[in-house]
Amino acid sequence: MTHQVSKFDLHTHHERCGHARGKIRDYIEAAIERGLNTIGIADHSPFFSYEEDQAFPKISMAKSEFPVYVKEVQKLKQEYEGKIEVLLGIEADFFPEHIERYRPYFDRYPFDYIIGSVHQVDGISIFNKRRWNRLNEQQQVQTKETYYQLIEHSARSGMYQILGHIDAMKGFYPEFSNIQTDVVEKTLKVIGENDVAIEINTSGKTKDVGGWYPSDVMLEQANHYGVKVTFGSDAHDPERVGDEFELVAKRLKEIGFKEWCFFRQKERVIVPL
């Protein structure tokens, strides 16, 4: 299905997760102001595997807020109809041992898409720079391989339409990209085979590494393996909505991509580049 939509952003957060600024409406208004046709709201899902209602208040919303979140996005979807398309998404942490705990919560609601993101490796945040201090070369390779094995597992799970920021582990450790292993290419092949999209996420510029996730090298490999791509600013502030959309589109064309996509009712909508 081809739909002429020129500008979209599928990855935005808001104050409910505890570490973003502004309400959902603020992100929609920012999207309209920046000329977007489609805006996806994809805040961090609750930690459904914990007993507590809100296990990590600075990381994600409470379980009790989840249906309230869905209802609010649905209400705004209707309110803004004709002005901008509002999509209901969520960004879910990928924990292989808990995937079946998450699935029923997502199946209950009419999500347009679900972003699966690996935020922890060996129980430590991927953004924890200190994790690298005590690792020798072999252990660094092992850590990178574990990260990509988790991403590969998430691609095979069938739960996600999009995989989030697939080299974000470089965020506060730019040397991550130089750790040599063929696991990255293997993972991209699996993502392509499982027909899951990856996002070009422009929030890397807010971290030490600068730039985007994933790297150009990975995008070239992704193109080779027929991986579909989409766009997400990962905005935690309304000012970043749609950030560098045009630059990303230009780069993708240079790499050889002909199209990218977004998701409506979990169906891929193709947008020519």
mmCIF file of C-alpha atoms in Angstrom:
data_model
loop_
_atom_site.group_PDB
_atom_site.id
_atom_site.type_symbol
_atom_site.label_atom_id
_atom_site.label_comp_id
_atom_site.label_asym_id
_atom_site.label_seq_id
_atom_site.Cartn_x
_atom_site.Cartn_y
_atom_site.Cartn_z
ATOM 1 C CA MET A 1 0.000 0.000 0.000
ATOM 2 C CA THR A 2 1.448 3.379 -0.977
ATOM 3 C CA HIS A 3 0.281 6.530 0.679
ATOM 4 C CA GLN A 4 1.720 9.935 -0.117
ATOM 5 C CA VAL A 5 2.651 11.129 3.337
ATOM 6 C CA SER A 6 5.610 13.415 3.292
ATOM 7 C CA LYS A 7 6.606 13.771 6.902
ATOM 8 C CA PHE A 8 6.189 11.598 10.001
ATOM 9 C CA ASP A 9 7.770 10.856 13.380
ATOM 10 C CA LEU A 10 6.900 7.617 15.183
ATOM 11 C CA HIS A 11 8.947 7.899 18.359
ATOM 12 C CA THR A 12 7.916 10.502 20.929
ATOM 13 C CA HIS A 13 7.590 10.404 24.708
ATOM 14 C CA HIS A 14 5.852 12.634 27.246
ATOM 15 C CA GLU A 15 5.836 13.398 30.977
ATOM 16 C CA ARG A 16 4.051 10.156 31.972
ATOM 17 C CA CYS A 17 7.309 8.172 31.693
ATOM 18 C CA GLY A 18 8.996 10.352 34.321
ATOM 19 C CA HIS A 19 11.939 11.598 32.238
ATOM 20 C CA ALA A 20 10.347 13.610 29.419
ATOM 21 C CA ARG A 21 8.889 17.108 29.309
ATOM 22 C CA GLY A 22 5.409 18.063 28.149
ATOM 23 C CA LYS A 23 2.030 16.474 27.543
ATOM 24 C CA ILE A 24 0.982 14.383 24.546
ATOM 25 C CA ARG A 25 -0.918 17.368 23.144
ATOM 26 C CA ASP A 26 2.318 19.417 23.185
ATOM 27 C CA TYR A 27 3.988 16.863 20.893
ATOM 28 C CA ILE A 28 1.038 16.842 18.500
ATOM 29 C CA GLU A 29 1.005 20.634 18.354
ATOM 30 C CA ALA A 30 4.776 20.669 17.762
ATOM 31 C CA ALA A 31 4.303 18.185 14.912
ATOM 32 C CA ILE A 32 1.665 20.391 13.273
ATOM 33 C CA GLU A 33 3.936 23.412 13.654
ATOM 34 C CA ARG A 34 6.763 21.531 11.913
ATOM 35 C CA GLY A 35 4.566 20.449 9.006
ATOM 36 C CA LEU A 36 4.285 16.769 9.870
ATOM 37 C CA ASN A 37 1.418 14.760 8.371
ATOM 38 C CA THR A 38 1.674 11.949 10.924
ATOM 39 C CA ILE A 39 2.796 11.847 14.544
ATOM 40 C CA GLY A 40 3.245 8.674 16.551
ATOM 41 C CA ILE A 41 3.060 8.671 20.339
ATOM 42 C CA ALA A 42 5.220 5.864 21.728
ATOM 43 C CA ASP A 43 5.921 6.331 25.415
ATOM 44 C CA HIS A 44 7.742 3.728 27.508
ATOM 45 C CA SER A 45 5.504 0.836 28.442
ATOM 46 C CA PRO A 46 5.101 -0.108 32.102
ATOM 47 C CA PHE A 47 7.270 -2.857 33.592
ATOM 48 C CA PHE A 48 4.562 -5.499 33.477
ATOM 49 C CA SER A 49 6.794 -8.189 34.992
ATOM 50 C CA TYR A 50 7.083 -6.379 38.351
ATOM 51 C CA GLU A 51 4.521 -6.602 41.126
ATOM 52 C CA GLU A 52 4.634 -2.860 41.843
ATOM 53 C CA ASP A 53 2.337 -0.515 39.948
ATOM 54 C CA GLN A 54 5.270 1.735 39.001
ATOM 55 C CA ALA A 55 8.511 -0.132 39.548
ATOM 56 C CA PHE A 56 10.734 2.610 38.075
ATOM 57 C CA PRO A 57 9.043 6.048 38.253
ATOM 58 C CA LYS A 58 11.873 7.802 36.384
ATOM 59 C CA ILE A 59 11.877 5.276 33.537
ATOM 60 C CA SER A 60 8.332 4.348 32.602
ATOM 61 C CA MET A 61 4.655 4.868 33.377
ATOM 62 C CA ALA A 62 2.714 2.955 36.029
ATOM 63 C CA LYS A 63 0.702 -0.111 35.029
ATOM 64 C CA SER A 64 -2.461 1.680 36.160
ATOM 65 C CA GLU A 65 -1.635 4.531 33.738
ATOM 66 C CA PHE A 66 -1.397 2.247 30.703
ATOM 67 C CA PRO A 67 -5.143 2.159 29.831
ATOM 68 C CA VAL A 68 -5.352 5.899 30.626
ATOM 69 C CA TYR A 69 -2.505 6.540 28.165
ATOM 70 C CA VAL A 70 -4.226 4.526 25.435
ATOM 71 C CA LYS A 71 -7.514 6.338 26.022
ATOM 72 C CA GLU A 72 -5.853 9.754 25.886
ATOM 73 C CA VAL A 73 -4.102 9.019 22.583
ATOM 74 C CA GLN A 74 -7.341 7.656 21.093
ATOM 75 C CA LYS A 75 -9.205 10.780 22.191
ATOM 76 C CA LEU A 76 -6.538 13.061 20.663
ATOM 77 C CA LYS A 77 -6.532 10.931 17.506
ATOM 78 C CA GLN A 78 -10.202 11.848 17.025
ATOM 79 C CA GLU A 79 -9.792 15.453 18.085
ATOM 80 C CA TYR A 80 -7.004 16.123 15.579
ATOM 81 C CA GLU A 81 -8.544 14.199 12.683
ATOM 82 C CA GLY A 82 -8.230 16.310 9.537
ATOM 83 C CA LYS A 83 -5.343 18.343 10.994
ATOM 84 C CA ILE A 84 -2.786 15.591 11.573
ATOM 85 C CA GLU A 85 -2.852 11.810 11.835
ATOM 86 C CA VAL A 86 -2.114 10.703 15.392
ATOM 87 C CA LEU A 87 -0.900 7.114 15.798
ATOM 88 C CA LEU A 88 -1.052 5.002 18.942
ATOM 89 C CA GLY A 89 2.300 3.395 19.653
ATOM 90 C CA ILE A 90 4.327 2.233 22.610
ATOM 91 C CA GLU A 91 8.028 1.603 23.189
ATOM 92 C CA ALA A 92 8.439 -1.703 25.003
ATOM 93 C CA ASP A 93 11.598 -2.914 26.722
ATOM 94 C CA PHE A 94 12.589 -6.308 25.383
ATOM 95 C CA PHE A 95 13.142 -8.901 28.098
ATOM 96 C CA PRO A 96 13.076 -12.362 26.472
ATOM 97 C CA GLU A 97 12.073 -14.076 29.701
ATOM 98 C CA HIS A 98 9.040 -11.786 30.118
ATOM 99 C CA ILE A 99 7.773 -11.452 26.562
ATOM 100 C CA GLU A 100 4.649 -13.514 27.224
ATOM 101 C CA ARG A 101 3.826 -11.279 30.188
ATOM 102 C CA TYR A 102 3.808 -8.251 27.904
ATOM 103 C CA ARG A 103 1.958 -9.676 24.916
ATOM 104 C CA PRO A 104 -1.585 -9.807 26.443
ATOM 105 C CA TYR A 105 -1.383 -6.139 27.485
ATOM 106 C CA PHE A 106 -0.510 -5.106 23.933
ATOM 107 C CA ASP A 107 -3.096 -7.396 22.321
ATOM 108 C CA ARG A 108 -5.840 -5.767 24.398
ATOM 109 C CA TYR A 109 -5.582 -2.367 22.698
ATOM 110 C CA PRO A 110 -5.636 -1.150 19.061
ATOM 111 C CA PHE A 111 -1.976 -0.190 18.733
ATOM 112 C CA ASP A 112 -0.862 1.133 15.369
ATOM 113 C CA TYR A 113 2.639 -0.164 16.118
ATOM 114 C CA ILE A 114 4.904 -1.359 18.895
ATOM 115 C CA ILE A 115 8.586 -0.436 19.090
ATOM 116 C CA GLY A 116 10.767 -3.104 20.691
ATOM 117 C CA SER A 117 13.919 -1.744 22.307
ATOM 118 C CA VAL A 118 16.752 -3.415 24.171
ATOM 119 C CA HIS A 119 17.713 -1.119 27.042
ATOM 120 C CA GLN A 120 19.524 -3.640 29.266
ATOM 121 C CA VAL A 121 22.262 -6.167 28.669
ATOM 122 C CA ASP A 122 23.269 -8.544 31.473
ATOM 123 C CA GLY A 123 21.022 -6.554 33.814
ATOM 124 C CA ILE A 124 22.892 -3.274 33.202
ATOM 125 C CA SER A 125 21.597 -0.291 31.231
ATOM 126 C CA ILE A 126 23.085 -0.018 27.743
ATOM 127 C CA PHE A 127 23.741 3.656 28.530
ATOM 128 C CA ASN A 128 25.893 2.868 31.581
ATOM 129 C CA LYS A 129 29.355 3.946 30.454
ATOM 130 C CA ARG A 130 31.019 2.436 33.529
ATOM 131 C CA ARG A 131 30.160 -1.077 32.378
ATOM 132 C CA TRP A 132 33.037 -0.924 29.858
ATOM 133 C CA ASN A 133 35.746 0.071 32.369
ATOM 134 C CA ARG A 134 36.529 -3.423 33.620
ATOM 135 C CA LEU A 135 36.050 -5.377 30.390
ATOM 136 C CA ASN A 136 38.920 -6.821 28.375
ATOM 137 C CA GLU A 137 38.708 -7.088 24.589
ATOM 138 C CA GLN A 138 37.090 -10.530 24.627
ATOM 139 C CA GLN A 139 34.482 -9.441 27.187
ATOM 140 C CA GLN A 140 33.682 -6.350 25.116
ATOM 141 C CA VAL A 141 33.011 -8.564 22.095
ATOM 142 C CA GLN A 142 30.864 -10.839 24.267
ATOM 143 C CA THR A 143 28.827 -7.859 25.542
ATOM 144 C CA LYS A 144 28.226 -6.578 22.006
ATOM 145 C CA GLU A 145 27.232 -10.059 20.847
ATOM 146 C CA THR A 146 24.790 -10.458 23.752
ATOM 147 C CA TYR A 147 23.229 -7.102 22.848
ATOM 148 C CA TYR A 148 22.678 -8.130 19.230
ATOM 149 C CA GLN A 149 21.464 -11.605 20.178
ATOM 150 C CA LEU A 150 18.747 -9.868 22.224
ATOM 151 C CA ILE A 151 17.869 -7.647 19.254
ATOM 152 C CA GLU A 152 17.775 -10.730 17.001
ATOM 153 C CA HIS A 153 15.483 -12.472 19.494
ATOM 154 C CA SER A 154 13.206 -9.405 19.556
ATOM 155 C CA ALA A 155 13.016 -9.486 15.733
ATOM 156 C CA ARG A 156 11.950 -13.140 15.808
ATOM 157 C CA SER A 157 9.341 -12.594 18.549
ATOM 158 C CA GLY A 158 6.655 -11.320 16.176
ATOM 159 C CA MET A 159 5.554 -8.728 18.733
ATOM 160 C CA TYR A 160 7.055 -5.602 17.196
ATOM 161 C CA GLN A 161 6.622 -3.692 13.962
ATOM 162 C CA ILE A 162 9.731 -1.579 14.660
ATOM 163 C CA LEU A 163 13.009 -2.180 16.489
ATOM 164 C CA GLY A 164 14.248 0.879 18.365
ATOM 165 C CA HIS A 165 17.723 2.470 18.110
ATOM 166 C CA ILE A 166 19.606 -0.747 17.255
ATOM 167 C CA ASP A 167 23.088 0.547 18.057
ATOM 168 C CA ALA A 168 22.190 2.816 20.993
ATOM 169 C CA MET A 169 24.769 1.059 23.148
ATOM 170 C CA LYS A 170 27.269 3.443 21.545
ATOM 171 C CA GLY A 171 25.387 6.402 23.061
ATOM 172 C CA PHE A 172 27.824 7.069 25.894
ATOM 173 C CA TYR A 173 30.577 4.791 24.578
ATOM 174 C CA PRO A 174 31.362 5.723 20.953
ATOM 175 C CA GLU A 175 34.111 3.047 20.812
ATOM 176 C CA PHE A 176 31.295 0.471 20.789
ATOM 177 C CA SER A 177 31.066 0.804 16.987
ATOM 178 C CA ASN A 178 34.701 -0.314 16.636
ATOM 179 C CA ILE A 179 34.296 -3.594 18.543
ATOM 180 C CA GLN A 180 34.782 -6.142 15.770
ATOM 181 C CA THR A 181 32.243 -8.951 15.412
ATOM 182 C CA ASP A 182 30.106 -10.260 12.571
ATOM 183 C CA VAL A 183 27.045 -10.438 14.849
ATOM 184 C CA VAL A 184 25.719 -7.070 13.605
ATOM 185 C CA GLU A 185 25.460 -8.241 10.001
ATOM 186 C CA LYS A 186 23.913 -11.539 11.116
ATOM 187 C CA THR A 187 21.296 -9.636 13.158
ATOM 188 C CA LEU A 188 20.397 -7.352 10.245
ATOM 189 C CA LYS A 189 19.911 -10.422 8.049
ATOM 190 C CA VAL A 190 17.493 -11.864 10.637
ATOM 191 C CA ILE A 191 15.633 -8.536 10.900
ATOM 192 C CA GLY A 192 15.224 -8.520 7.111
ATOM 193 C CA GLU A 193 14.005 -12.125 7.079
ATOM 194 C CA ASN A 194 11.434 -11.376 9.788
ATOM 195 C CA ASP A 195 10.155 -8.292 7.966
ATOM 196 C CA VAL A 196 10.531 -5.944 10.944
ATOM 197 C CA ALA A 197 11.432 -2.282 10.383
ATOM 198 C CA ILE A 198 14.274 -0.456 12.114
ATOM 199 C CA GLU A 199 14.096 3.214 12.976
ATOM 200 C CA ILE A 200 16.588 5.897 12.138
ATOM 201 C CA ASN A 201 16.582 7.564 15.528
ATOM 202 C CA THR A 202 18.017 11.072 15.735
ATOM 203 C CA SER A 203 18.396 11.173 19.528
ATOM 204 C CA GLY A 204 22.032 10.021 19.322
ATOM 205 C CA LYS A 205 22.871 13.714 18.948
ATOM 206 C CA THR A 206 21.758 14.206 22.584
ATOM 207 C CA LYS A 207 24.364 11.660 23.780
ATOM 208 C CA ASP A 208 28.192 11.604 23.765
ATOM 209 C CA VAL A 209 28.310 9.780 20.436
ATOM 210 C CA GLY A 210 26.481 12.504 18.494
ATOM 211 C CA GLY A 211 24.754 11.654 15.222
ATOM 212 C CA TRP A 212 22.040 9.047 14.754
ATOM 213 C CA TYR A 213 21.259 5.438 15.455
ATOM 214 C CA PRO A 214 22.134 3.298 13.557
ATOM 215 C CA SER A 215 25.404 4.196 11.864
ATOM 216 C CA ASP A 216 25.705 4.635 8.100
ATOM 217 C CA VAL A 217 27.663 1.371 7.886
ATOM 218 C CA MET A 218 24.762 -0.469 9.501
ATOM 219 C CA LEU A 219 22.256 1.285 7.254
ATOM 220 C CA GLU A 220 24.216 0.152 4.185
ATOM 221 C CA GLN A 221 24.092 -3.432 5.481
ATOM 222 C CA ALA A 222 20.390 -3.050 6.313
ATOM 223 C CA ASN A 223 19.693 -1.927 2.745
ATOM 224 C CA HIS A 224 21.620 -4.938 1.444
ATOM 225 C CA TYR A 225 19.440 -7.308 3.493
ATOM 226 C CA GLY A 226 16.183 -5.615 2.508
ATOM 227 C CA VAL A 227 15.461 -4.227 5.971
ATOM 228 C CA LYS A 228 12.605 -1.707 6.039
ATOM 229 C CA VAL A 229 13.304 1.638 7.691
ATOM 230 C CA THR A 230 11.260 4.254 9.492
ATOM 231 C CA PHE A 231 11.913 7.512 11.332
ATOM 232 C CA GLY A 232 11.794 8.416 15.013
ATOM 233 C CA SER A 233 13.172 11.471 16.763
ATOM 234 C CA ASP A 234 12.843 9.776 20.188
ATOM 235 C CA ALA A 235 11.824 13.237 21.384
ATOM 236 C CA HIS A 236 11.606 13.656 25.152
ATOM 237 C CA ASP A 237 10.940 17.338 24.590
ATOM 238 C CA PRO A 238 8.393 18.780 22.115
ATOM 239 C CA GLU A 239 11.142 20.910 20.577
ATOM 240 C CA ARG A 240 12.762 17.784 19.098
ATOM 241 C CA VAL A 241 9.715 16.481 17.202
ATOM 242 C CA GLY A 242 10.655 15.664 13.592
ATOM 243 C CA ASP A 243 14.279 16.549 14.351
ATOM 244 C CA GLU A 244 16.487 16.204 11.220
ATOM 245 C CA PHE A 245 13.801 14.349 9.239
ATOM 246 C CA GLU A 246 14.922 15.907 5.917
ATOM 247 C CA LEU A 247 18.592 15.173 6.565
ATOM 248 C CA VAL A 248 17.802 11.530 7.315
ATOM 249 C CA ALA A 249 15.700 11.254 4.126
ATOM 250 C CA LYS A 250 18.590 12.677 2.103
ATOM 251 C CA ARG A 251 21.111 10.274 3.671
ATOM 252 C CA LEU A 252 18.888 7.255 3.084
ATOM 253 C CA LYS A 253 18.586 8.164 -0.596
ATOM 254 C CA GLU A 254 22.375 8.473 -0.849
ATOM 255 C CA ILE A 255 22.758 5.022 0.709
ATOM 256 C CA GLY A 256 20.343 3.594 -1.863
ATOM 257 C CA PHE A 257 16.999 3.300 -0.085
ATOM 258 C CA LYS A 258 13.988 4.048 -2.274
ATOM 259 C CA GLU A 259 11.329 4.192 0.457
ATOM 260 C CA TRP A 260 10.631 4.165 4.157
ATOM 261 C CA CYS A 261 7.456 3.495 6.065
ATOM 262 C CA PHE A 262 5.208 3.993 9.046
ATOM 263 C CA PHE A 263 2.489 1.781 10.529
ATOM 264 C CA ARG A 264 -1.246 2.180 10.810
ATOM 265 C CA GLN A 265 -3.170 -0.584 12.619
ATOM 266 C CA LYS A 266 0.048 -2.594 12.376
ATOM 267 C CA GLU A 267 -0.059 -2.445 8.564
ATOM 268 C CA ARG A 268 2.980 -1.012 6.846
ATOM 269 C CA VAL A 269 2.360 2.205 4.912
ATOM 270 C CA ILE A 270 5.080 2.843 2.344
ATOM 271 C CA VAL A 271 6.381 6.348 1.822
ATOM 272 C CA PRO A 272 8.610 6.988 -1.228
ATOM 273 C CA LEU A 273 11.854 8.788 -0.453
#
